[in-house]
Structures are given as structure tokens and as C-alpha cells.
Coordinates of N, CA and C and ligand atoms in Angstrom, one line a residue:
M1 N 15.3 -19.5 1.6 CA 15.4 -18.0 1.9 C 14.9 -17.8 3.3
S2 N 15.7 -17.0 4.0 CA 15.3 -16.7 5.4 C 14.2 -15.6 5.4
D3 N 13.4 -15.6 6.5 CA 12.3 -14.7 6.6 C 12.8 -13.3 6.7
E4 N 12.2 -12.4 6.0 CA 12.5 -11.0 6.1 C 11.4 -10.2 6.6
A5 N 11.6 -9.5 7.7 CA 10.5 -8.7 8.3 C 10.4 -7.4 7.4
S6 N 9.2 -6.8 7.4 CA 9.1 -5.6 6.7 C 8.1 -4.7 7.5
T7 N 8.2 -3.4 7.4 CA 7.4 -2.5 8.1 C 6.7 -1.6 7.0
G8 N 5.6 -0.9 7.5 CA 5.0 0.0 6.6 C 3.9 0.8 7.3
G9 N 3.2 1.6 6.6 CA 2.1 2.3 7.2 C 1.5 3.3 6.3
C10 N 0.6 4.1 6.8 CA -0.1 5.1 5.9 C 0.7 6.3 5.7
Q11 N 0.2 7.2 4.9 CA 0.9 8.4 4.6 C 1.1 9.3 5.8
C12 N 0.0 9.5 6.6 CA 0.1 10.4 7.7 C 0.8 9.8 8.9
G13 N 1.0 8.5 9.0 CA 1.7 7.9 10.1 C 0.9 7.5 11.3
A14 N -0.4 7.7 11.2 CA -1.3 7.3 12.3 C -1.4 5.8 12.4
V15 N -1.2 5.1 11.3 CA -1.3 3.6 11.3 C 0.1 3.1 10.9
R16 N 0.7 2.2 11.7 CA 2.0 1.6 11.3 C 1.8 0.1 11.6
Y17 N 2.5 -0.7 10.8 CA 2.4 -2.2 11.0 C 3.8 -2.8 10.7
R18 N 3.8 -4.1 11.1 CA 5.1 -4.9 11.0 C 4.7 -6.3 10.5
I19 N 5.5 -6.9 9.6 CA 5.2 -8.2 9.1 C 6.5 -9.0 9.4
D20 N 6.4 -10.1 10.1 CA 7.6 -10.8 10.6 C 7.8 -12.1 9.7
I21 N 7.6 -11.9 8.4 CA 7.9 -13.0 7.5 C 8.0 -12.5 6.1
T22 N 8.6 -13.2 5.2 CA 8.7 -12.7 3.8 C 7.3 -12.7 3.2
L23 N 7.0 -11.6 2.5 CA 5.7 -11.6 1.9 C 5.7 -12.5 0.7
E24 N 4.5 -13.1 0.4 CA 4.4 -14.1 -0.7 C 3.3 -13.7 -1.7
N25 N 3.3 -14.3 -2.8 CA 2.3 -14.1 -3.8 C 2.1 -12.6 -4.3
A26 N 3.2 -11.9 -4.4 CA 3.1 -10.5 -4.8 C 2.6 -10.4 -6.2
H27 N 1.6 -9.5 -6.4 CA 0.9 -9.4 -7.7 C 0.3 -8.0 -7.7
V28 N -0.2 -7.6 -8.9 CA -1.0 -6.4 -9.1 C -2.4 -6.8 -9.6
C29 N -3.4 -6.3 -9.0 CA -4.8 -6.6 -9.4 C -5.4 -5.4 -10.0
H30 N -5.9 -5.6 -11.3 CA -6.5 -4.6 -12.0 C -8.0 -4.7 -12.0
C31 N -8.6 -5.4 -11.0 CA -10.1 -5.6 -11.0 C -10.7 -4.2 -10.6
R32 N -12.0 -4.1 -10.9 CA -12.7 -2.9 -10.7 C -12.8 -2.5 -9.2
M33 N -12.9 -3.5 -8.4 CA -13.0 -3.3 -6.9 C -11.7 -2.7 -6.4
C34 N -10.5 -3.2 -6.9 CA -9.2 -2.7 -6.4 C -9.0 -1.3 -7.0
Q35 N -9.5 -1.1 -8.2 CA -9.3 0.2 -8.8 C -10.0 1.3 -7.9
K36 N -11.3 1.0 -7.6 CA -12.1 1.9 -6.8 C -11.5 2.1 -5.4
A37 N -11.1 1.0 -4.8 CA -10.6 1.0 -3.4 C -9.3 1.9 -3.3
S38 N -8.6 1.9 -4.4 CA -7.3 2.7 -4.3 C -7.3 4.0 -5.0
G39 N -8.4 4.2 -5.8 CA -8.4 5.4 -6.7 C -7.3 5.4 -7.7
N40 N -7.0 4.1 -8.1 CA -5.8 3.9 -8.9 C -6.2 3.0 -10.0
Y41 N -5.3 2.6 -10.9 CA -5.6 1.7 -12.0 C -5.4 0.3 -11.6
F42 N -4.7 0.0 -10.5 CA -4.5 -1.3 -10.0 C -4.1 -1.2 -8.6
L43 N -4.1 -2.3 -7.9 CA -3.6 -2.4 -6.5 C -2.5 -3.5 -6.4
P44 N -1.3 -3.1 -5.9 CA -0.3 -4.1 -5.7 C -0.4 -4.8 -4.3
L45 N -0.5 -6.1 -4.3 CA -0.7 -6.8 -3.1 C 0.2 -8.0 -2.9
A46 N 0.5 -8.4 -1.6 CA 1.2 -9.6 -1.3 C 0.7 -10.0 0.1
R47 N 0.8 -11.4 0.3 CA 0.1 -11.9 1.5 C 1.1 -12.4 2.6
A48 N 0.6 -12.4 3.8 CA 1.3 -12.9 5.0 C 0.3 -13.6 5.9
P49 N 0.7 -14.6 6.7 CA -0.2 -15.1 7.7 C -0.6 -14.0 8.6
K50 N -1.9 -14.1 9.0 CA -2.4 -13.0 9.9 C -1.6 -13.1 11.3
A51 N -1.1 -14.2 11.6 CA -0.4 -14.4 12.9 C 1.0 -13.7 12.8
K52 N 1.5 -13.4 11.6 CA 2.8 -12.7 11.4 C 2.6 -11.2 11.1
F53 N 1.4 -10.8 11.1 CA 1.1 -9.3 10.9 C 0.6 -8.7 12.1
A54 N 1.2 -7.5 12.5 CA 0.8 -6.8 13.7 C 0.8 -5.3 13.4
V55 N -0.3 -4.7 13.9 CA -0.4 -3.2 13.9 C 0.4 -2.7 15.0
T56 N 1.4 -1.8 14.8 CA 2.3 -1.3 15.8 C 1.9 0.1 16.3
R57 N 1.1 0.8 15.5 CA 0.6 2.1 15.9 C -0.8 2.4 15.4
G58 N -1.6 2.9 16.2 CA -3.0 3.3 15.7 C -3.9 2.2 15.5
E59 N -4.8 2.4 14.6 CA -5.9 1.4 14.3 C -6.3 1.4 12.9
V60 N -6.4 0.3 12.3 CA -6.8 0.2 10.9 C -8.4 0.4 10.9
S61 N -8.9 1.1 9.9 CA -10.3 1.2 9.7 C -10.7 0.3 8.5
W62 N -11.9 -0.1 8.5 CA -12.3 -1.1 7.5 C -13.5 -0.7 6.7
F63 N -13.5 -1.1 5.4 CA -14.7 -1.0 4.6 C -15.0 -2.4 4.1
R64 N -16.2 -2.9 4.3 CA -16.6 -4.2 3.9 C -17.1 -4.2 2.5
S65 N -16.1 -4.5 1.6 CA -16.4 -4.3 0.1 C -17.3 -5.4 -0.4
S66 N -17.4 -6.5 0.3 CA -18.3 -7.6 -0.1 C -18.5 -8.5 1.2
D67 N -19.4 -9.5 1.1 CA -19.6 -10.3 2.3 C -18.3 -11.1 2.6
L68 N -17.4 -11.3 1.6 CA -16.2 -12.1 1.8 C -15.0 -11.3 2.2
V69 N -15.0 -10.0 1.9 CA -13.8 -9.2 2.0 C -14.0 -7.9 2.7
R70 N -13.0 -7.5 3.5 CA -12.9 -6.2 4.0 C -11.6 -5.5 3.7
R71 N -11.6 -4.2 3.4 CA -10.4 -3.5 3.0 C -10.1 -2.5 4.1
G72 N -8.8 -2.6 4.5 CA -8.3 -1.7 5.6 C -7.6 -0.5 5.1
F73 N -7.8 0.6 5.8 CA -7.3 1.9 5.4 C -7.1 2.8 6.6
C74 N -6.4 3.9 6.4 CA -6.3 4.9 7.5 C -7.4 5.9 7.5
R75 N -8.1 6.0 8.6 CA -9.2 6.9 8.6 C -8.8 8.4 8.5
D76 N -7.6 8.6 8.9 CA -7.1 10.0 9.0 C -6.6 10.5 7.6
C77 N -5.9 9.7 6.9 CA -5.4 10.2 5.6 C -5.9 9.4 4.4
G78 N -6.5 8.3 4.6 CA -7.1 7.6 3.5 C -6.3 6.5 2.8
T79 N -5.1 6.3 3.2 CA -4.2 5.4 2.5 C -4.8 4.0 2.6
P80 N -4.9 3.3 1.4 CA -5.3 1.9 1.4 C -4.2 1.0 2.0
L81 N -4.5 0.1 2.9 CA -3.4 -0.7 3.6 C -3.6 -2.2 3.4
L82 N -4.8 -2.7 3.5 CA -5.0 -4.1 3.6 C -6.2 -4.6 2.8
F83 N -6.1 -5.9 2.3 CA -7.1 -6.6 1.6 C -7.3 -7.9 2.4
D84 N -8.4 -8.0 3.1 CA -8.6 -9.2 4.0 C -9.8 -10.0 3.6
V85 N -9.5 -11.2 3.1 CA -10.5 -12.2 2.9 C -10.9 -12.8 4.3
L86 N -12.1 -12.6 4.8 CA -12.4 -12.8 6.2 C -12.1 -14.2 6.7
D87 N -12.4 -15.2 5.9 CA -12.3 -16.6 6.4 C -10.9 -17.2 6.1
R88 N -9.9 -16.4 5.7 CA -8.6 -16.9 5.5 C -7.7 -16.6 6.6
N89 N -6.6 -17.4 6.8 CA -5.7 -17.0 7.9 C -4.5 -16.2 7.3
T90 N -4.6 -15.7 6.1 CA -3.6 -14.7 5.6 C -4.3 -13.4 5.3
V91 N -3.5 -12.4 5.3 CA -4.0 -11.0 4.9 C -3.1 -10.5 3.8
N92 N -3.7 -9.7 2.9 CA -2.9 -9.1 1.8 C -2.6 -7.6 2.2
V93 N -1.3 -7.3 2.0 CA -0.8 -5.9 2.3 C -0.7 -5.2 1.0
V94 N -1.1 -3.9 1.0 CA -1.0 -3.0 -0.2 C 0.5 -2.6 -0.3
L95 N 1.1 -3.0 -1.3 CA 2.6 -2.9 -1.4 C 3.2 -1.5 -1.4
G96 N 2.4 -0.6 -2.0 CA 2.9 0.8 -2.0 C 3.1 1.5 -0.7
A97 N 2.4 0.9 0.3 CA 2.5 1.5 1.7 C 3.7 0.9 2.5
L98 N 4.4 -0.1 1.9 CA 5.6 -0.6 2.6 C 6.7 0.5 2.7
D99 N 7.5 0.4 3.7 CA 8.6 1.3 3.8 C 9.6 1.1 2.7
E100 N 9.7 -0.1 2.3 CA 10.7 -0.4 1.1 C 9.9 -1.2 0.0
P101 N 9.0 -0.4 -0.7 CA 8.2 -1.1 -1.7 C 9.0 -1.8 -2.8
A102 N 10.1 -1.3 -3.1 CA 10.9 -1.9 -4.2 C 11.4 -3.2 -3.8
A103 N 11.4 -3.6 -2.6 CA 12.0 -4.9 -2.1 C 11.1 -6.1 -2.5
V104 N 9.8 -5.8 -2.8 CA 8.9 -6.9 -3.1 C 8.4 -6.7 -4.5
K105 N 8.8 -7.7 -5.3 CA 8.5 -7.6 -6.8 C 7.3 -8.5 -7.2
P106 N 6.3 -7.8 -7.7 CA 5.1 -8.6 -8.2 C 5.5 -9.5 -9.3
T107 N 4.9 -10.7 -9.3 CA 5.3 -11.7 -10.4 C 4.1 -12.0 -11.3
F108 N 2.9 -11.5 -11.0 CA 1.8 -11.8 -11.9 C 0.7 -10.7 -11.7
Q109 N -0.2 -10.7 -12.7 CA -1.3 -9.8 -12.6 C -2.6 -10.5 -12.6
C110 N -3.6 -9.9 -12.0 CA -5.0 -10.5 -12.2 C -6.0 -9.3 -12.4
G111 N -7.2 -9.7 -12.6 CA -8.3 -8.7 -12.9 C -8.0 -8.1 -14.2
L112 N -7.5 -8.8 -15.2 CA -7.1 -8.3 -16.4 C -8.2 -7.8 -17.3
R113 N -9.4 -8.3 -17.0 CA -10.6 -7.8 -17.8 C -10.8 -6.3 -17.8
T114 N -10.4 -5.7 -16.7 CA -10.6 -4.3 -16.5 C -9.3 -3.5 -16.5
K115 N -8.2 -4.1 -16.9 CA -7.0 -3.4 -17.0 C -7.1 -2.3 -18.0
M116 N -6.5 -1.1 -17.7 CA -6.6 0.0 -18.6 C -5.9 -0.4 -19.9
P117 N -6.7 -0.2 -21.0 CA -6.2 -0.7 -22.3 C -4.9 -0.1 -22.8
W118 N -4.6 1.1 -22.3 CA -3.4 1.8 -22.7 C -2.3 1.7 -21.6
F119 N -2.5 0.8 -20.6 CA -1.6 0.8 -19.4 C -0.1 0.5 -19.8
D120 N 0.0 -0.5 -20.7 CA 1.4 -0.9 -21.1 C 2.1 0.2 -21.8
E121 N 1.4 1.2 -22.3 CA 2.1 2.2 -23.1 C 2.7 3.3 -22.3
I122 N 2.2 3.5 -21.1 CA 2.6 4.7 -20.3 C 4.1 4.6 -19.9
D123 N 4.6 3.4 -19.7 CA 6.0 3.3 -19.3 C 6.9 3.8 -20.4
S124 N 6.5 3.8 -21.6 CA 7.4 4.2 -22.7 C 7.0 5.6 -23.2
S125 N 6.1 6.3 -22.4 CA 5.7 7.6 -22.8 C 6.8 8.7 -22.5
E126 N 6.6 9.9 -23.0 CA 7.6 11.0 -22.8 C 7.7 11.2 -21.3
P127 N 8.9 11.4 -20.8 CA 9.1 11.8 -19.4 C 8.6 13.2 -19.2
S128 N 8.1 13.6 -18.0 CA 7.6 14.9 -17.8 C 8.9 15.8 -17.6
T129 N 8.6 17.1 -17.6 CA 9.7 18.1 -17.5 C 10.3 18.0 -16.1
D130 N 11.4 18.7 -15.9 CA 12.1 18.6 -14.6 C 11.2 18.9 -13.4
E131 N 11.3 17.9 -12.5 CA 10.4 18.0 -11.3 C 11.1 18.5 -10.1
S132 N 12.4 18.8 -10.2 CA 13.2 19.1 -9.0 C 12.7 20.4 -8.3
E133 N 12.2 21.3 -9.0 CA 11.7 22.6 -8.4 C 10.5 22.3 -7.6
W134 N 9.6 21.4 -8.1 CA 8.4 21.1 -7.3 C 8.8 20.3 -6.0
Y135 N 9.7 19.4 -6.1 CA 10.1 18.6 -4.9 C 10.8 19.5 -3.9
A136 N 11.5 20.5 -4.4 CA 12.2 21.5 -3.5 C 11.1 22.3 -2.8
A137 N 10.0 22.7 -3.5 CA 9.0 23.5 -3.0 C 8.2 22.8 -1.8
I138 N 8.0 21.5 -2.0 CA 7.2 20.8 -1.0 C 8.0 20.3 0.2
A139 N 9.3 20.2 0.0 CA 10.2 19.6 1.0 C 10.1 20.1 2.4
P140 N 10.0 21.5 2.6 CA 10.0 22.0 3.9 C 8.7 21.7 4.7
S141 N 7.7 21.3 4.0 CA 6.4 21.2 4.7 C 5.8 19.8 4.5
I142 N 6.5 18.8 4.2 CA 6.0 17.5 4.0 C 5.5 16.9 5.3
H143 N 4.2 16.4 5.3 CA 3.6 15.8 6.5 C 3.6 14.3 6.4
Q144 N 4.2 13.7 5.4 CA 4.2 12.3 5.2 C 5.1 11.6 6.2
H145 N 4.7 10.5 6.8 CA 5.5 9.8 7.7 C 6.7 9.3 7.0
P146 N 7.9 9.3 7.6 CA 9.1 8.8 6.9 C 9.0 7.3 6.7
D147 N 9.8 6.7 5.9 CA 9.8 5.3 5.6 C 10.6 4.4 6.6
H148 N 10.3 4.7 7.8 CA 10.8 3.8 8.9 C 10.0 4.1 10.2
D149 N 10.0 3.2 11.2 CA 9.3 3.4 12.4 C 9.9 4.6 13.1
T150 N 9.0 5.3 13.9 CA 9.4 6.5 14.7 C 8.9 6.3 16.1
A151 N 9.7 6.8 17.1 CA 9.3 6.7 18.5 C 8.0 7.5 18.7
T152 N 8.0 8.8 18.2 CA 6.9 9.6 18.4 C 6.5 10.2 17.0
W153 N 5.2 10.4 16.8 CA 4.8 11.1 15.6 C 3.4 11.7 15.8
P154 N 3.2 13.0 15.3 CA 4.2 13.7 14.5 C 5.4 14.2 15.3
L155 N 6.5 14.4 14.6 CA 7.7 14.9 15.3 C 7.4 16.2 15.9
E156 N 7.8 16.4 17.2 CA 7.5 17.6 17.9 C 8.3 18.8 17.3
D157 N 9.5 18.6 16.9 CA 10.4 19.6 16.4 C 10.7 19.3 15.0
R158 N 10.2 20.0 14.0 CA 10.4 19.8 12.6 C 11.6 20.5 12.1
S159 N 12.2 21.4 12.9 CA 13.3 22.2 12.4 C 14.6 21.4 12.2
Ligands
ZN201 ZN1 -2.9 7.9 7.9
ZN202 ZN1 -8.7 -6.8 -7.2

């Protein structure tokens, strides 16, 4: 398989990055640290060599969640971006922040001890009512960076 580059970044667009290799070891982690760091039930991650990862805009901020690990995020909007085991030459990218998150498919789970006991049930739960009205209401004022690199951001002319 040839190497596939991918790009991504935080919700507000202050931090953008590029990975010049196919991401490996894609998984979701249900551990309590990942839950807290993402405000979510799990964190989807995949790794790349640090030499193949580059920040292309802004600066990643860091929280040292243990002596061994630091977690990267955007200071402006709070998006979790990276899981970095300090003495390794690879870095883990938070997959939901990729521009094409569906392109990387997790193949295993970890941290199962603290997985939400009802998690497997929500996928078969009742769908919510029609959301199109809500999406139409927020569309004119969305401040989320688009899912591709931009020359300037924020866009000067939003019209
Ligand atoms: Zn941001
Ligand atoms: Zn974890």
C-alpha cells in the first residue's frame, strides 16, 4: 500500500497539521484518561512517526497527563489533537480531527475496563427527529474550519 498523506486540525482552525504517511494502529481507547481528555466516552487514535508529522499552522498546546504522556490540543477552541508518549518516535493523532475521518478505520479497542456498559446499544437506538432545520439554522454562522487546508483563516469575506 502506498503512503497516503492526510491533513487535519482543530475546530477553530488555529492549529492545522499534515501527516505524510499512512496512519497505523487505528483504534479507540475507552480508558478513563482518554474519556476525560476528550470529554467523550472514548478517544479514536492512530499513530505516525514524529518525523512524518508536521504542524502547518499555529501551535499545539500541551497538557502533561502523566510523566510518560502529554496530550496536545488547541488552546483557542479546545479540540483534542494528539496523544504523545514522550520517549517514542511516533505520535498518536485524534482521528475525529482529521479532514477525512472516515478514511481511517479503527480495528481494535482498548481501555475496555471503563467502556460505557451501554455503549454497544446506542448504535441501535431510535434515531432522533429530523435535524435538517437545526443544520439550516447554524449554517450561515458556522465558525468551524472547513475540512481542507486554507490559505488564510478566518476567511475575510464570509458572504
Ligand atoms: Zn482551535
Ligand atoms: Zn486511553
